[in-house]
Amino acid sequence: MNTRVITVREASDSSPSVAEAAAEGAAALQAGKLVGFATETVYGIAALATNKDTMDRLRELKSRPAAPFSVHISDSEQVAEYVADIPLRAKWLMDRIWPGPVTLLLETCGEFPTKALNELHDELTLDNVIGLRCPDEPVARAMLAQVKGPVVAPSANLAGEPAPHTGDEVLHALNGKIDLLIDSGQAKFSKNSSIVRFRGNEWELVRKGVWDERMLTKCMKRKIAFVCTGNTCRSPLAAGLAKKLIAERMGCQASELHENGVDVISAGLFAGPGSKATPEAIHAATAKSADISRHRSKKLTSELIKSCDLIFCMTKFHLEETKQLAGSSSPLICMLDEQQDIPDPIGGNINVYDETAEHIERALTERIAQGVL
């Protein structure tokens, strides 16, 4: 029996034909069918991992009796279903490039956080490592979002043959061997995805594809800023404590963050240049194993804002002023504490500064838990 073909003439997010094709593709996957579909790199063969008969067909077709296939997801938030401890650099990479042409190999530590998926752990991993891919193609993402259960998808070619870049190439090789082909035309890049392997926060480029090592390195860099008024109390405290917490997550010293691609700075809306942090702020930071003794104040400028990836403000006033200074082109600018302002401790005694440090640390910890920081 010939493969059924659905042709998508206009592969855009708002196209009705995309929605129709994605719905039919999802229904076919849930019914245990093999579905050929385009990603932005090459065409793939999708299969529902929970269907043993379908997986047996896929393995026979690809001549891969044991090796796992990468899991394709519609949104980066789904990574948490498979990986409990997502490395910080991997998260930053996902934030920057997903959906996009990079497959991530991440460690599962022997089990998935979503217990219902654990029976598939050995099917989806090799040596406790899973491959995850979030394609940037309208039909693919819409289809994957509608399927209940993990979808695996190797390239749509027979073993030893080149990966196909068009629906015609898929049909030529696999007509009658897969059940449905969603033909979205020429794949955008027509080149393999890059594969990046993470071991903790250490990474290596396993396969060069659309993205090379230089581009990936740039994507994993982060510049984070904290903003207050005079840049002698709250923002230096926040920067010092953030350095400590980020370094702990990356398994390095705070002094080694820059060489690991992370810069944490602070600035003030009305700061004069070169002032030290107040003695009380230095004391409060030291009490929490953070060192801000070398801090020197700097004024917040539009140029500094544009150089940052993420900016945290101490109060709503700081937030409004920073956004105004940033203009139309700006990084993510938000409150450090979503619920309330962090009051200025200037003029207070050491107990006030200690309370401020506690408040800042709680807010930082919450932002880390939220995945913002």
PDB file of C-alpha atoms in Angstrom, residues 103-354:
ATOM      1  CA  THR A 103      19.816  18.136  19.647  1.00  0.00           C
ATOM      2  CA  LEU A 104      20.822  17.986  23.312  1.00  0.00           C
ATOM      3  CA  LEU A 105      22.188  14.863  24.997  1.00  0.00           C
ATOM      4  CA  LEU A 106      21.374  15.113  28.703  1.00  0.00           C
ATOM      5  CA  GLU A 107      21.938  12.803  31.673  1.00  0.00           C
ATOM      6  CA  THR A 108      18.884  11.275  33.371  1.00  0.00           C
ATOM      7  CA  CYS A 109      20.673   9.765  36.410  1.00  0.00           C
ATOM      8  CA  GLY A 110      18.869   6.497  35.811  1.00  0.00           C
ATOM      9  CA  GLU A 111      15.251   7.627  35.909  1.00  0.00           C
ATOM     10  CA  PHE A 112      12.816  10.200  34.586  1.00  0.00           C
ATOM     11  CA  PRO A 113      11.180  12.764  36.910  1.00  0.00           C
ATOM     12  CA  THR A 114       7.824  11.818  35.361  1.00  0.00           C
ATOM     13  CA  LYS A 115       7.316   8.396  36.918  1.00  0.00           C
ATOM     14  CA  ALA A 116       4.763   7.330  34.298  1.00  0.00           C
ATOM     15  CA  LEU A 117       7.520   7.505  31.677  1.00  0.00           C
ATOM     16  CA  ASN A 118      10.024   5.397  33.597  1.00  0.00           C
ATOM     17  CA  GLU A 119       8.967   2.156  31.930  1.00  0.00           C
ATOM     18  CA  LEU A 120      10.348   3.683  28.715  1.00  0.00           C
ATOM     19  CA  HIS A 121      13.647   4.766  30.260  1.00  0.00           C
ATOM     20  CA  ASP A 122      15.731   1.995  28.716  1.00  0.00           C
ATOM     21  CA  GLU A 123      13.971   2.438  25.371  1.00  0.00           C
ATOM     22  CA  LEU A 124      14.726   6.169  25.212  1.00  0.00           C
ATOM     23  CA  THR A 125      18.215   6.338  26.732  1.00  0.00           C
ATOM     24  CA  LEU A 126      21.699   4.943  26.271  1.00  0.00           C
ATOM     25  CA  ASP A 127      23.922   4.820  29.348  1.00  0.00           C
ATOM     26  CA  ASN A 128      21.369   7.070  31.116  1.00  0.00           C
ATOM     27  CA  VAL A 129      21.616   9.741  28.404  1.00  0.00           C
ATOM     28  CA  ILE A 130      18.612  10.960  26.415  1.00  0.00           C
ATOM     29  CA  GLY A 131      18.576  12.909  23.167  1.00  0.00           C
ATOM     30  CA  LEU A 132      16.069  15.767  23.033  1.00  0.00           C
ATOM     31  CA  ARG A 133      15.135  17.908  20.037  1.00  0.00           C
ATOM     32  CA  CYS A 134      12.695  20.832  19.747  1.00  0.00           C
ATOM     33  CA  PRO A 135      12.218  21.496  16.013  1.00  0.00           C
ATOM     34  CA  ASP A 136      11.528  24.939  14.602  1.00  0.00           C
ATOM     35  CA  GLU A 137       8.952  23.990  11.963  1.00  0.00           C
ATOM     36  CA  PRO A 138       5.249  24.889  12.236  1.00  0.00           C
ATOM     37  CA  VAL A 139       3.715  21.513  11.354  1.00  0.00           C
ATOM     38  CA  ALA A 140       6.183  19.581  13.486  1.00  0.00           C
ATOM     39  CA  ARG A 141       5.651  21.695  16.597  1.00  0.00           C
ATOM     40  CA  ALA A 142       1.864  21.754  16.234  1.00  0.00           C
ATOM     41  CA  MET A 143       1.759  17.990  15.694  1.00  0.00           C
ATOM     42  CA  LEU A 144       4.048  17.181  18.625  1.00  0.00           C
ATOM     43  CA  ALA A 145       2.011  19.436  20.937  1.00  0.00           C
ATOM     44  CA  GLN A 146      -1.102  17.332  20.293  1.00  0.00           C
ATOM     45  CA  VAL A 147       0.384  13.876  20.947  1.00  0.00           C
ATOM     46  CA  LYS A 148       0.054  12.241  24.349  1.00  0.00           C
ATOM     47  CA  GLY A 149       3.292  10.452  25.093  1.00  0.00           C
ATOM     48  CA  PRO A 150       6.889  10.732  23.892  1.00  0.00           C
ATOM     49  CA  VAL A 151       7.512  10.891  20.153  1.00  0.00           C
ATOM     50  CA  VAL A 152      10.816   9.655  18.744  1.00  0.00           C
ATOM     51  CA  ALA A 153      11.988  10.685  15.298  1.00  0.00           C
ATOM     52  CA  PRO A 154      15.122   9.593  13.430  1.00  0.00           C
ATOM     53  CA  SER A 155      15.823  10.967   9.960  1.00  0.00           C
ATOM     54  CA  ALA A 156      13.540   9.661   7.199  1.00  0.00           C
ATOM     55  CA  ASN A 157      16.083   7.597   5.283  1.00  0.00           C
ATOM     56  CA  LEU A 158      17.177   4.000   5.120  1.00  0.00           C
ATOM     57  CA  ALA A 159      20.416   3.044   6.860  1.00  0.00           C
ATOM     58  CA  GLY A 160      23.435   4.290   4.947  1.00  0.00           C
ATOM     59  CA  GLU A 161      21.454   6.690   2.776  1.00  0.00           C
ATOM     60  CA  PRO A 162      21.591  10.504   3.074  1.00  0.00           C
ATOM     61  CA  ALA A 163      18.953  12.293   5.139  1.00  0.00           C
ATOM     62  CA  PRO A 164      16.161  13.695   2.918  1.00  0.00           C
ATOM     63  CA  HIS A 165      15.502  17.411   2.549  1.00  0.00           C
ATOM     64  CA  THR A 166      12.214  17.225   0.628  1.00  0.00           C
ATOM     65  CA  GLY A 167       9.001  15.238   0.768  1.00  0.00           C
ATOM     66  CA  ASP A 168       9.716  13.834  -2.705  1.00  0.00           C
ATOM     67  CA  GLU A 169      12.990  12.362  -1.453  1.00  0.00           C
ATOM     68  CA  VAL A 170      11.186  10.728   1.468  1.00  0.00           C
ATOM     69  CA  LEU A 171       8.521   9.265  -0.794  1.00  0.00           C
ATOM     70  CA  HIS A 172      11.124   7.945  -3.219  1.00  0.00           C
ATOM     71  CA  ALA A 173      12.893   6.047  -0.424  1.00  0.00           C
ATOM     72  CA  LEU A 174      10.027   5.091   1.881  1.00  0.00           C
ATOM     73  CA  ASN A 175       6.827   4.844  -0.153  1.00  0.00           C
ATOM     74  CA  GLY A 176       4.782   2.039   1.371  1.00  0.00           C
ATOM     75  CA  LYS A 177       7.152   1.729   4.328  1.00  0.00           C
ATOM     76  CA  ILE A 178       5.637   4.597   6.335  1.00  0.00           C
ATOM     77  CA  ASP A 179       1.927   5.288   6.725  1.00  0.00           C
ATOM     78  CA  LEU A 180       1.718   9.060   6.303  1.00  0.00           C
ATOM     79  CA  LEU A 181       3.943  11.759   4.871  1.00  0.00           C
ATOM     80  CA  ILE A 182       3.325  15.431   5.606  1.00  0.00           C
ATOM     81  CA  ASP A 183       5.076  17.181   2.731  1.00  0.00           C
ATOM     82  CA  SER A 184       5.960  20.750   3.768  1.00  0.00           C
ATOM     83  CA  GLY A 185       8.382  21.348   0.925  1.00  0.00           C
ATOM     84  CA  GLN A 186      12.117  21.947   1.196  1.00  0.00           C
ATOM     85  CA  ALA A 187      13.554  21.813   4.716  1.00  0.00           C
ATOM     86  CA  LYS A 188      14.717  25.292   5.741  1.00  0.00           C
ATOM     87  CA  PHE A 189      18.381  24.490   6.391  1.00  0.00           C
ATOM     88  CA  SER A 190      18.647  21.149   4.567  1.00  0.00           C
ATOM     89  CA  LYS A 191      21.470  20.268   6.927  1.00  0.00           C
ATOM     90  CA  ASN A 192      21.689  18.052  10.003  1.00  0.00           C
ATOM     91  CA  SER A 193      21.031  19.383  13.479  1.00  0.00           C
ATOM     92  CA  SER A 194      24.044  19.990  15.692  1.00  0.00           C
ATOM     93  CA  ILE A 195      24.367  17.538  18.587  1.00  0.00           C
ATOM     94  CA  VAL A 196      25.611  18.845  21.938  1.00  0.00           C
ATOM     95  CA  ARG A 197      26.475  16.498  24.806  1.00  0.00           C
ATOM     96  CA  PHE A 198      26.342  17.777  28.393  1.00  0.00           C
ATOM     97  CA  ARG A 199      28.099  16.227  31.383  1.00  0.00           C
ATOM     98  CA  GLY A 200      27.007  18.513  34.162  1.00  0.00           C
ATOM     99  CA  ASN A 201      27.885  21.992  32.882  1.00  0.00           C
ATOM    100  CA  GLU A 202      30.717  20.689  30.713  1.00  0.00           C
ATOM    101  CA  TRP A 203      29.757  20.281  27.079  1.00  0.00           C
ATOM    102  CA  GLU A 204      31.103  19.056  23.775  1.00  0.00           C
ATOM    103  CA  LEU A 205      29.965  19.306  20.183  1.00  0.00           C
ATOM    104  CA  VAL A 206      29.337  15.711  19.142  1.00  0.00           C
ATOM    105  CA  ARG A 207      28.171  16.581  15.633  1.00  0.00           C
ATOM    106  CA  LYS A 208      28.589  19.858  13.818  1.00  0.00           C
ATOM    107  CA  GLY A 209      25.422  20.759  11.944  1.00  0.00           C
ATOM    108  CA  VAL A 210      23.634  24.047  11.394  1.00  0.00           C
ATOM    109  CA  TRP A 211      25.400  25.503  14.464  1.00  0.00           C
ATOM    110  CA  ASP A 212      29.157  25.318  14.963  1.00  0.00           C
ATOM    111  CA  GLU A 213      31.157  25.447  18.202  1.00  0.00           C
ATOM    112  CA  ARG A 214      31.736  29.215  18.019  1.00  0.00           C
ATOM    113  CA  MET A 215      28.033  29.951  17.660  1.00  0.00           C
ATOM    114  CA  LEU A 216      27.085  27.542  20.445  1.00  0.00           C
ATOM    115  CA  THR A 217      29.683  29.015  22.799  1.00  0.00           C
ATOM    116  CA  LYS A 218      28.252  32.477  22.190  1.00  0.00           C
ATOM    117  CA  CYS A 219      24.722  31.224  22.897  1.00  0.00           C
ATOM    118  CA  MET A 220      25.767  29.822  26.265  1.00  0.00           C
ATOM    119  CA  LYS A 221      27.201  33.115  27.517  1.00  0.00           C
ATOM    120  CA  ARG A 222      25.146  35.202  29.929  1.00  0.00           C
ATOM    121  CA  LYS A 223      25.480  38.725  31.283  1.00  0.00           C
ATOM    122  CA  ILE A 224      23.217  39.432  34.248  1.00  0.00           C
ATOM    123  CA  ALA A 225      22.817  42.823  35.931  1.00  0.00           C
ATOM    124  CA  PHE A 226      21.227  44.025  39.171  1.00  0.00           C
ATOM    125  CA  VAL A 227      19.965  47.588  39.428  1.00  0.00           C
ATOM    126  CA  CYS A 228      19.249  49.864  42.403  1.00  0.00           C
ATOM    127  CA  THR A 229      19.649  53.587  43.058  1.00  0.00           C
ATOM    128  CA  GLY A 230      23.210  54.354  44.132  1.00  0.00           C
ATOM    129  CA  ASN A 231      24.865  50.978  43.488  1.00  0.00           C
ATOM    130  CA  THR A 232      26.459  50.775  46.928  1.00  0.00           C
ATOM    131  CA  CYS A 233      24.008  48.561  48.857  1.00  0.00           C
ATOM    132  CA  ARG A 234      21.309  46.399  47.317  1.00  0.00           C
ATOM    133  CA  SER A 235      22.557  45.784  43.796  1.00  0.00           C
ATOM    134  CA  PRO A 236      26.145  44.916  44.813  1.00  0.00           C
ATOM    135  CA  LEU A 237      24.726  42.608  47.485  1.00  0.00           C
ATOM    136  CA  ALA A 238      22.489  40.959  44.903  1.00  0.00           C
ATOM    137  CA  ALA A 239      25.333  40.577  42.417  1.00  0.00           C
ATOM    138  CA  GLY A 240      27.640  39.091  45.052  1.00  0.00           C
ATOM    139  CA  LEU A 241      25.037  36.598  46.271  1.00  0.00           C
ATOM    140  CA  ALA A 242      24.029  35.716  42.695  1.00  0.00           C
ATOM    141  CA  LYS A 243      27.660  34.966  41.832  1.00  0.00           C
ATOM    142  CA  LYS A 244      27.884  32.614  44.781  1.00  0.00           C
ATOM    143  CA  LEU A 245      24.656  30.768  43.903  1.00  0.00           C
ATOM    144  CA  ILE A 246      25.425  30.509  40.177  1.00  0.00           C
ATOM    145  CA  ALA A 247      28.967  29.290  40.848  1.00  0.00           C
ATOM    146  CA  GLU A 248      27.604  26.593  43.151  1.00  0.00           C
ATOM    147  CA  ARG A 249      25.263  25.415  40.383  1.00  0.00           C
ATOM    148  CA  MET A 250      28.056  25.420  37.817  1.00  0.00           C
ATOM    149  CA  GLY A 251      30.521  23.652  40.092  1.00  0.00           C
ATOM    150  CA  CYS A 252      33.119  26.417  40.007  1.00  0.00           C
ATOM    151  CA  GLN A 253      34.347  29.348  42.086  1.00  0.00           C
ATOM    152  CA  ALA A 254      32.700  32.759  41.819  1.00  0.00           C
ATOM    153  CA  SER A 255      36.016  34.093  40.489  1.00  0.00           C
ATOM    154  CA  GLU A 256      35.831  31.557  37.644  1.00  0.00           C
ATOM    155  CA  LEU A 257      32.416  32.580  36.323  1.00  0.00           C
ATOM    156  CA  HIS A 258      33.739  34.806  33.558  1.00  0.00           C
ATOM    157  CA  GLU A 259      35.872  32.053  32.057  1.00  0.00           C
ATOM    158  CA  ASN A 260      32.762  29.859  32.206  1.00  0.00           C
ATOM    159  CA  GLY A 261      30.810  32.356  30.143  1.00  0.00           C
ATOM    160  CA  VAL A 262      28.939  34.186  32.916  1.00  0.00           C
ATOM    161  CA  ASP A 263      29.244  37.851  33.891  1.00  0.00           C
ATOM    162  CA  VAL A 264      27.287  39.223  36.852  1.00  0.00           C
ATOM    163  CA  ILE A 265      27.362  42.983  37.347  1.00  0.00           C
ATOM    164  CA  SER A 266      25.456  45.734  39.145  1.00  0.00           C
ATOM    165  CA  ALA A 267      24.681  49.390  38.458  1.00  0.00           C
ATOM    166  CA  GLY A 268      22.676  52.299  39.837  1.00  0.00           C
ATOM    167  CA  LEU A 269      20.244  54.683  38.194  1.00  0.00           C
ATOM    168  CA  PHE A 270      21.834  57.649  39.975  1.00  0.00           C
ATOM    169  CA  ALA A 271      25.210  56.186  40.875  1.00  0.00           C
ATOM    170  CA  GLY A 272      28.406  58.168  40.893  1.00  0.00           C
ATOM    171  CA  PRO A 273      31.380  56.281  39.454  1.00  0.00           C
ATOM    172  CA  GLY A 274      33.898  54.429  41.604  1.00  0.00           C
ATOM    173  CA  SER A 275      32.226  54.321  45.040  1.00  0.00           C
ATOM    174  CA  LYS A 276      32.793  51.292  47.255  1.00  0.00           C
ATOM    175  CA  ALA A 277      29.978  49.205  48.669  1.00  0.00           C
ATOM    176  CA  THR A 278      28.994  50.407  52.151  1.00  0.00           C
ATOM    177  CA  PRO A 279      30.811  48.668  55.027  1.00  0.00           C
ATOM    178  CA  GLU A 280      27.475  47.248  56.196  1.00  0.00           C
ATOM    179  CA  ALA A 281      26.767  45.758  52.750  1.00  0.00           C
ATOM    180  CA  ILE A 282      30.240  44.202  52.651  1.00  0.00           C
ATOM    181  CA  HIS A 283      29.663  42.756  56.136  1.00  0.00           C
ATOM    182  CA  ALA A 284      26.239  41.339  55.198  1.00  0.00           C
ATOM    183  CA  ALA A 285      27.668  39.759  52.040  1.00  0.00           C
ATOM    184  CA  THR A 286      30.615  38.265  53.927  1.00  0.00           C
ATOM    185  CA  ALA A 287      28.214  36.706  56.422  1.00  0.00           C
ATOM    186  CA  LYS A 288      26.727  34.794  53.489  1.00  0.00           C
ATOM    187  CA  SER A 289      30.102  33.792  52.026  1.00  0.00           C
ATOM    188  CA  ALA A 290      30.025  36.389  49.252  1.00  0.00           C
ATOM    189  CA  ASP A 291      32.779  38.930  48.638  1.00  0.00           C
ATOM    190  CA  ILE A 292      31.875  42.414  47.369  1.00  0.00           C
ATOM    191  CA  SER A 293      34.862  44.215  48.870  1.00  0.00           C
ATOM    192  CA  ARG A 294      36.242  45.074  45.415  1.00  0.00           C
ATOM    193  CA  HIS A 295      32.971  46.491  44.135  1.00  0.00           C
ATOM    194  CA  ARG A 296      33.029  49.948  42.566  1.00  0.00           C
ATOM    195  CA  SER A 297      29.821  51.687  41.599  1.00  0.00           C
ATOM    196  CA  LYS A 298      28.776  52.501  38.049  1.00  0.00           C
ATOM    197  CA  LYS A 299      25.868  54.362  36.509  1.00  0.00           C
ATOM    198  CA  LEU A 300      23.263  52.474  34.507  1.00  0.00           C
ATOM    199  CA  THR A 301      23.338  53.480  30.838  1.00  0.00           C
ATOM    200  CA  SER A 302      21.435  52.400  27.757  1.00  0.00           C
ATOM    201  CA  GLU A 303      24.652  50.882  26.372  1.00  0.00           C
ATOM    202  CA  LEU A 304      25.134  48.772  29.503  1.00  0.00           C
ATOM    203  CA  ILE A 305      21.507  47.628  29.324  1.00  0.00           C
ATOM    204  CA  LYS A 306      21.868  46.497  25.717  1.00  0.00           C
ATOM    205  CA  SER A 307      24.951  44.461  26.623  1.00  0.00           C
ATOM    206  CA  CYS A 308      22.959  42.373  29.134  1.00  0.00           C
ATOM    207  CA  ASP A 309      20.770  39.295  28.709  1.00  0.00           C
ATOM    208  CA  LEU A 310      18.863  39.708  31.967  1.00  0.00           C
ATOM    209  CA  ILE A 311      18.356  42.614  34.371  1.00  0.00           C
ATOM    210  CA  PHE A 312      16.839  42.448  37.858  1.00  0.00           C
ATOM    211  CA  CYS A 313      15.561  45.589  39.565  1.00  0.00           C
ATOM    212  CA  MET A 314      15.108  46.163  43.294  1.00  0.00           C
ATOM    213  CA  THR A 315      11.889  48.241  43.122  1.00  0.00           C
ATOM    214  CA  LYS A 316       9.071  49.082  40.726  1.00  0.00           C
ATOM    215  CA  PHE A 317      10.575  52.543  40.324  1.00  0.00           C
ATOM    216  CA  HIS A 318      13.879  51.010  39.224  1.00  0.00           C
ATOM    217  CA  LEU A 319      11.974  48.727  36.859  1.00  0.00           C
ATOM    218  CA  GLU A 320      10.088  51.569  35.170  1.00  0.00           C
ATOM    219  CA  GLU A 321      13.166  53.780  34.869  1.00  0.00           C
ATOM    220  CA  THR A 322      15.312  50.957  33.501  1.00  0.00           C
ATOM    221  CA  LYS A 323      12.717  50.031  30.880  1.00  0.00           C
ATOM    222  CA  GLN A 324      12.434  53.657  29.831  1.00  0.00           C
ATOM    223  CA  LEU A 325      16.198  53.939  29.545  1.00  0.00           C
ATOM    224  CA  ALA A 326      16.340  50.693  27.572  1.00  0.00           C
ATOM    225  CA  GLY A 327      13.937  51.860  24.876  1.00  0.00           C
ATOM    226  CA  SER A 328      12.407  49.471  22.366  1.00  0.00           C
ATOM    227  CA  SER A 329      15.361  47.095  22.123  1.00  0.00           C
ATOM    228  CA  SER A 330      16.068  45.602  25.536  1.00  0.00           C
ATOM    229  CA  PRO A 331      16.847  42.353  27.372  1.00  0.00           C
ATOM    230  CA  LEU A 332      14.486  40.753  29.863  1.00  0.00           C
ATOM    231  CA  ILE A 333      14.019  43.359  32.611  1.00  0.00           C
ATOM    232  CA  CYS A 334      12.080  42.354  35.723  1.00  0.00           C
ATOM    233  CA  MET A 335      11.796  42.716  39.482  1.00  0.00           C
ATOM    234  CA  LEU A 336      14.104  40.559  41.564  1.00  0.00           C
ATOM    235  CA  ASP A 337      11.267  39.994  44.037  1.00  0.00           C
ATOM    236  CA  GLU A 338       8.073  39.635  42.024  1.00  0.00           C
ATOM    237  CA  GLN A 339       5.849  40.364  45.010  1.00  0.00           C
ATOM    238  CA  GLN A 340       7.358  43.498  46.508  1.00  0.00           C
ATOM    239  CA  ASP A 341      10.116  46.099  46.495  1.00  0.00           C
ATOM    240  CA  ILE A 342      13.369  45.391  48.274  1.00  0.00           C
ATOM    241  CA  PRO A 343      13.743  48.469  50.533  1.00  0.00           C
ATOM    242  CA  ASP A 344      16.908  50.560  50.607  1.00  0.00           C
ATOM    243  CA  PRO A 345      18.915  49.774  53.791  1.00  0.00           C
ATOM    244  CA  ILE A 346      21.069  52.910  53.504  1.00  0.00           C
ATOM    245  CA  GLY A 347      21.401  54.578  56.869  1.00  0.00           C
ATOM    246  CA  GLY A 348      20.323  51.453  58.739  1.00  0.00           C
ATOM    247  CA  ASN A 349      22.402  49.378  61.135  1.00  0.00           C
ATOM    248  CA  ILE A 350      23.963  46.013  60.408  1.00  0.00           C
ATOM    249  CA  ASN A 351      20.759  44.181  61.329  1.00  0.00           C
ATOM    250  CA  VAL A 352      18.896  46.078  58.606  1.00  0.00           C
ATOM    251  CA  TYR A 353      21.562  45.099  56.080  1.00  0.00           C
ATOM    252  CA  ASP A 354      21.431  41.471  57.200  1.00  0.00           C
TER     253      ASP A 354
END
